[in-house]
XYZ file of C-alpha atoms in Angstrom:
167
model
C -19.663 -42.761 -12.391
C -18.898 -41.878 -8.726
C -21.401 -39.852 -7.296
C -21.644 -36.809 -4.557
C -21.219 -37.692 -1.546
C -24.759 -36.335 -0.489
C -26.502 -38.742 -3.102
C -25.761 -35.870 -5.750
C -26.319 -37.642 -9.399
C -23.042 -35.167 -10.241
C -20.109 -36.829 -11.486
C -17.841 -35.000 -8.762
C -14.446 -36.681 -10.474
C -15.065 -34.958 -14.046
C -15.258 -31.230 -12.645
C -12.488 -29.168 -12.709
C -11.578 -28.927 -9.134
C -11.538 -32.903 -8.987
C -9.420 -32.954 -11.713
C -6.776 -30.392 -10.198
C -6.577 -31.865 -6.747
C -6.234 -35.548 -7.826
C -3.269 -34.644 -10.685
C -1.649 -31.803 -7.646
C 1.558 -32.857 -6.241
C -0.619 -33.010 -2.658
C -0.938 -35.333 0.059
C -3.738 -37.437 0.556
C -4.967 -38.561 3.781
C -5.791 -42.307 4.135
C -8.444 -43.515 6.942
C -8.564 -47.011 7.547
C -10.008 -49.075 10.368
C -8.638 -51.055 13.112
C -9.558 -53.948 13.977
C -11.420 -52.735 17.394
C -13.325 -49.954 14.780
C -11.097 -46.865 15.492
C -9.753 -44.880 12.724
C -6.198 -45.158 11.483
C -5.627 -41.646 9.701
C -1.976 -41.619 7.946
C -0.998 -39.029 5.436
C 0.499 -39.831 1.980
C 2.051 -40.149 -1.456
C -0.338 -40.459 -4.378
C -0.692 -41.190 -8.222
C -4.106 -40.795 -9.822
C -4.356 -43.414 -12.753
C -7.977 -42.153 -13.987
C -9.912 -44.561 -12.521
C -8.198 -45.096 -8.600
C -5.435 -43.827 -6.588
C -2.519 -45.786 -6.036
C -0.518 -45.187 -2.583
C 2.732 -46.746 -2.079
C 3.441 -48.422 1.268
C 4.867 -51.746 3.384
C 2.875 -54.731 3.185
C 3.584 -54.747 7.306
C 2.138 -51.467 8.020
C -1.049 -50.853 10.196
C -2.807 -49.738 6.830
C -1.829 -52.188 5.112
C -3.273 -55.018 7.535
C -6.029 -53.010 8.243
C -7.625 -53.214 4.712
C -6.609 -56.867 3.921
C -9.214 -57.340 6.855
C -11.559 -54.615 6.292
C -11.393 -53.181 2.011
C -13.297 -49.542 3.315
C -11.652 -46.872 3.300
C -11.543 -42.688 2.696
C -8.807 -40.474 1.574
C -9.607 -36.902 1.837
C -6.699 -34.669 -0.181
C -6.643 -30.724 1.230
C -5.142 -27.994 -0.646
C -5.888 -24.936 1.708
C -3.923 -22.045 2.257
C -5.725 -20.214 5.547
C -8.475 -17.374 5.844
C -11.321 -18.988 3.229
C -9.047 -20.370 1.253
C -10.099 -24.291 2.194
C -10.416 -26.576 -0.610
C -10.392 -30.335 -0.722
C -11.827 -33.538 -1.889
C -13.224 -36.625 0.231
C -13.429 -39.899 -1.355
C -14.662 -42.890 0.101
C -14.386 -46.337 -1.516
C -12.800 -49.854 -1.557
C -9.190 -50.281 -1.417
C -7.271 -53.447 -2.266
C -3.078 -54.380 -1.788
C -1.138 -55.013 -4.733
C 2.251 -57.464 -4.650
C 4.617 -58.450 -6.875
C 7.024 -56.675 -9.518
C 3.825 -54.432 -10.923
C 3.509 -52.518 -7.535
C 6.853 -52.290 -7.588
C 6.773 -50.347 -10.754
C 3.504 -48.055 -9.835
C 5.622 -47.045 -6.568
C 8.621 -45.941 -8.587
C 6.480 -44.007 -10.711
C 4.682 -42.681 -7.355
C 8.388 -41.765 -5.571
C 9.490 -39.736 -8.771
C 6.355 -37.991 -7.914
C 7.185 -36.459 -5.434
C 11.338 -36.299 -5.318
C 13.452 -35.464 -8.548
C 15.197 -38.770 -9.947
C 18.730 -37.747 -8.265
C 16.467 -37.541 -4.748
C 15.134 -40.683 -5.136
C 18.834 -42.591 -5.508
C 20.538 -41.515 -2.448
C 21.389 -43.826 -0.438
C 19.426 -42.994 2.495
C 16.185 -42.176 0.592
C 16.153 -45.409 -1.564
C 16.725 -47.411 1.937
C 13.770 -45.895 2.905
C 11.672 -46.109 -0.171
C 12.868 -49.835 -1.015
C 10.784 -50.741 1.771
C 7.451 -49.586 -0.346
C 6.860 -52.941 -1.456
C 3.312 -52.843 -2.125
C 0.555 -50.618 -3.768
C -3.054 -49.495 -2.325
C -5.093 -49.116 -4.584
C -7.839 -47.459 -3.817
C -11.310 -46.808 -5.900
C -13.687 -44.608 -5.354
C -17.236 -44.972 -4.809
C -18.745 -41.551 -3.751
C -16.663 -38.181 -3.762
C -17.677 -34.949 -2.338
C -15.426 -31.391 -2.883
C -15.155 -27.977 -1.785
C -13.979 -25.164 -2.614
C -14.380 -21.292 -0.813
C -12.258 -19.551 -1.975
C -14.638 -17.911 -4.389
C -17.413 -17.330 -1.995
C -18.691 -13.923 -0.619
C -16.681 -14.856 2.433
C -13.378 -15.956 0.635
C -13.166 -12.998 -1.762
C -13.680 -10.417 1.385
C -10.922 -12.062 2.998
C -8.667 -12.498 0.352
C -8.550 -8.696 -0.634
C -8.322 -7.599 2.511
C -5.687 -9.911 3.711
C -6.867 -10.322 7.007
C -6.424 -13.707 7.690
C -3.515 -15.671 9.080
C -1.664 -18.209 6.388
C -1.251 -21.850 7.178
C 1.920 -22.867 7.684
């Protein structure tokens, strides 16, 4: 069970909104920490397998490095549109790097994702993508979400249409 981030005793990954977010074609925002304690914030591809998310990335990258040292981590994925419409999750947890032929596989499965199959082999893009040679995977140990849209606030704002979209 991963619990709310406040101490809640909820299981925040079985509600709905968990649930949606995690399984959404969305981008997930991975913090990890350098070595002199800042925060290294990157943005990224995702795959939810139930139990952890699994990021594809380099084995050289800053990330990468960062949580062979140092396993902590949070990934906070946003789905707002503008106005009241802010929704989200924040997890924070343990991440570990994966090798070998198996990450290989989960990041395939991660790339097709995100780009149709045809996408994925051009030339170019598999350059790119080839260098994704190993998996995060990262497990969560508290989780805390959000949602306004159906608040006072957020419904007032939505039917009016006074707010200004993202984007």
């Amino acid at each position: 069970m991963v619990p709310g981030g406040r101490g809640e005793k909820r299981h925040v990954l079985s509600e709905p909104l968990a649930r949606e977010l995690l399984d959404a074609r969305l981008i997930a925002n991975l913090a990890t920490l350098n070595p002199d304690g800042s925060v290294h914030l990157v943005g990224m591809w995702f795959l939810w397998d139930g139990e952890s998310l699994l990021l594809p990335t380099s084995g050289v990258t800053r990330k990468a490095r960062n949580l062979e040292r140092d396993p902590r981590a949070t990934v906070m994925i946003d789905d707002s549109r503008g106005g009241f419409d802010l929704r989200g999750i924040t997890l924070t947890g343990q991440a570990e790097v994966l090798r070998g032929p198996d990450a290989l596989a989960v990041n395939r499965r991660i790339h097709v994702k995100y780009l149709t199959e045809p996408g994925r082999k051009l030339e170019v893009v598999d350059r790119y993508l080839a260098t994704d040679d190993v998996t995060i995977r990262f497990t969560p140990e508290r989780a805390s979400s959000w949602d306004l849209r159906n608040t006072d606030q957020g419904r007032a704002v939505a039917e009016t249409g006074e707010f200004h979209p993202l984007g």
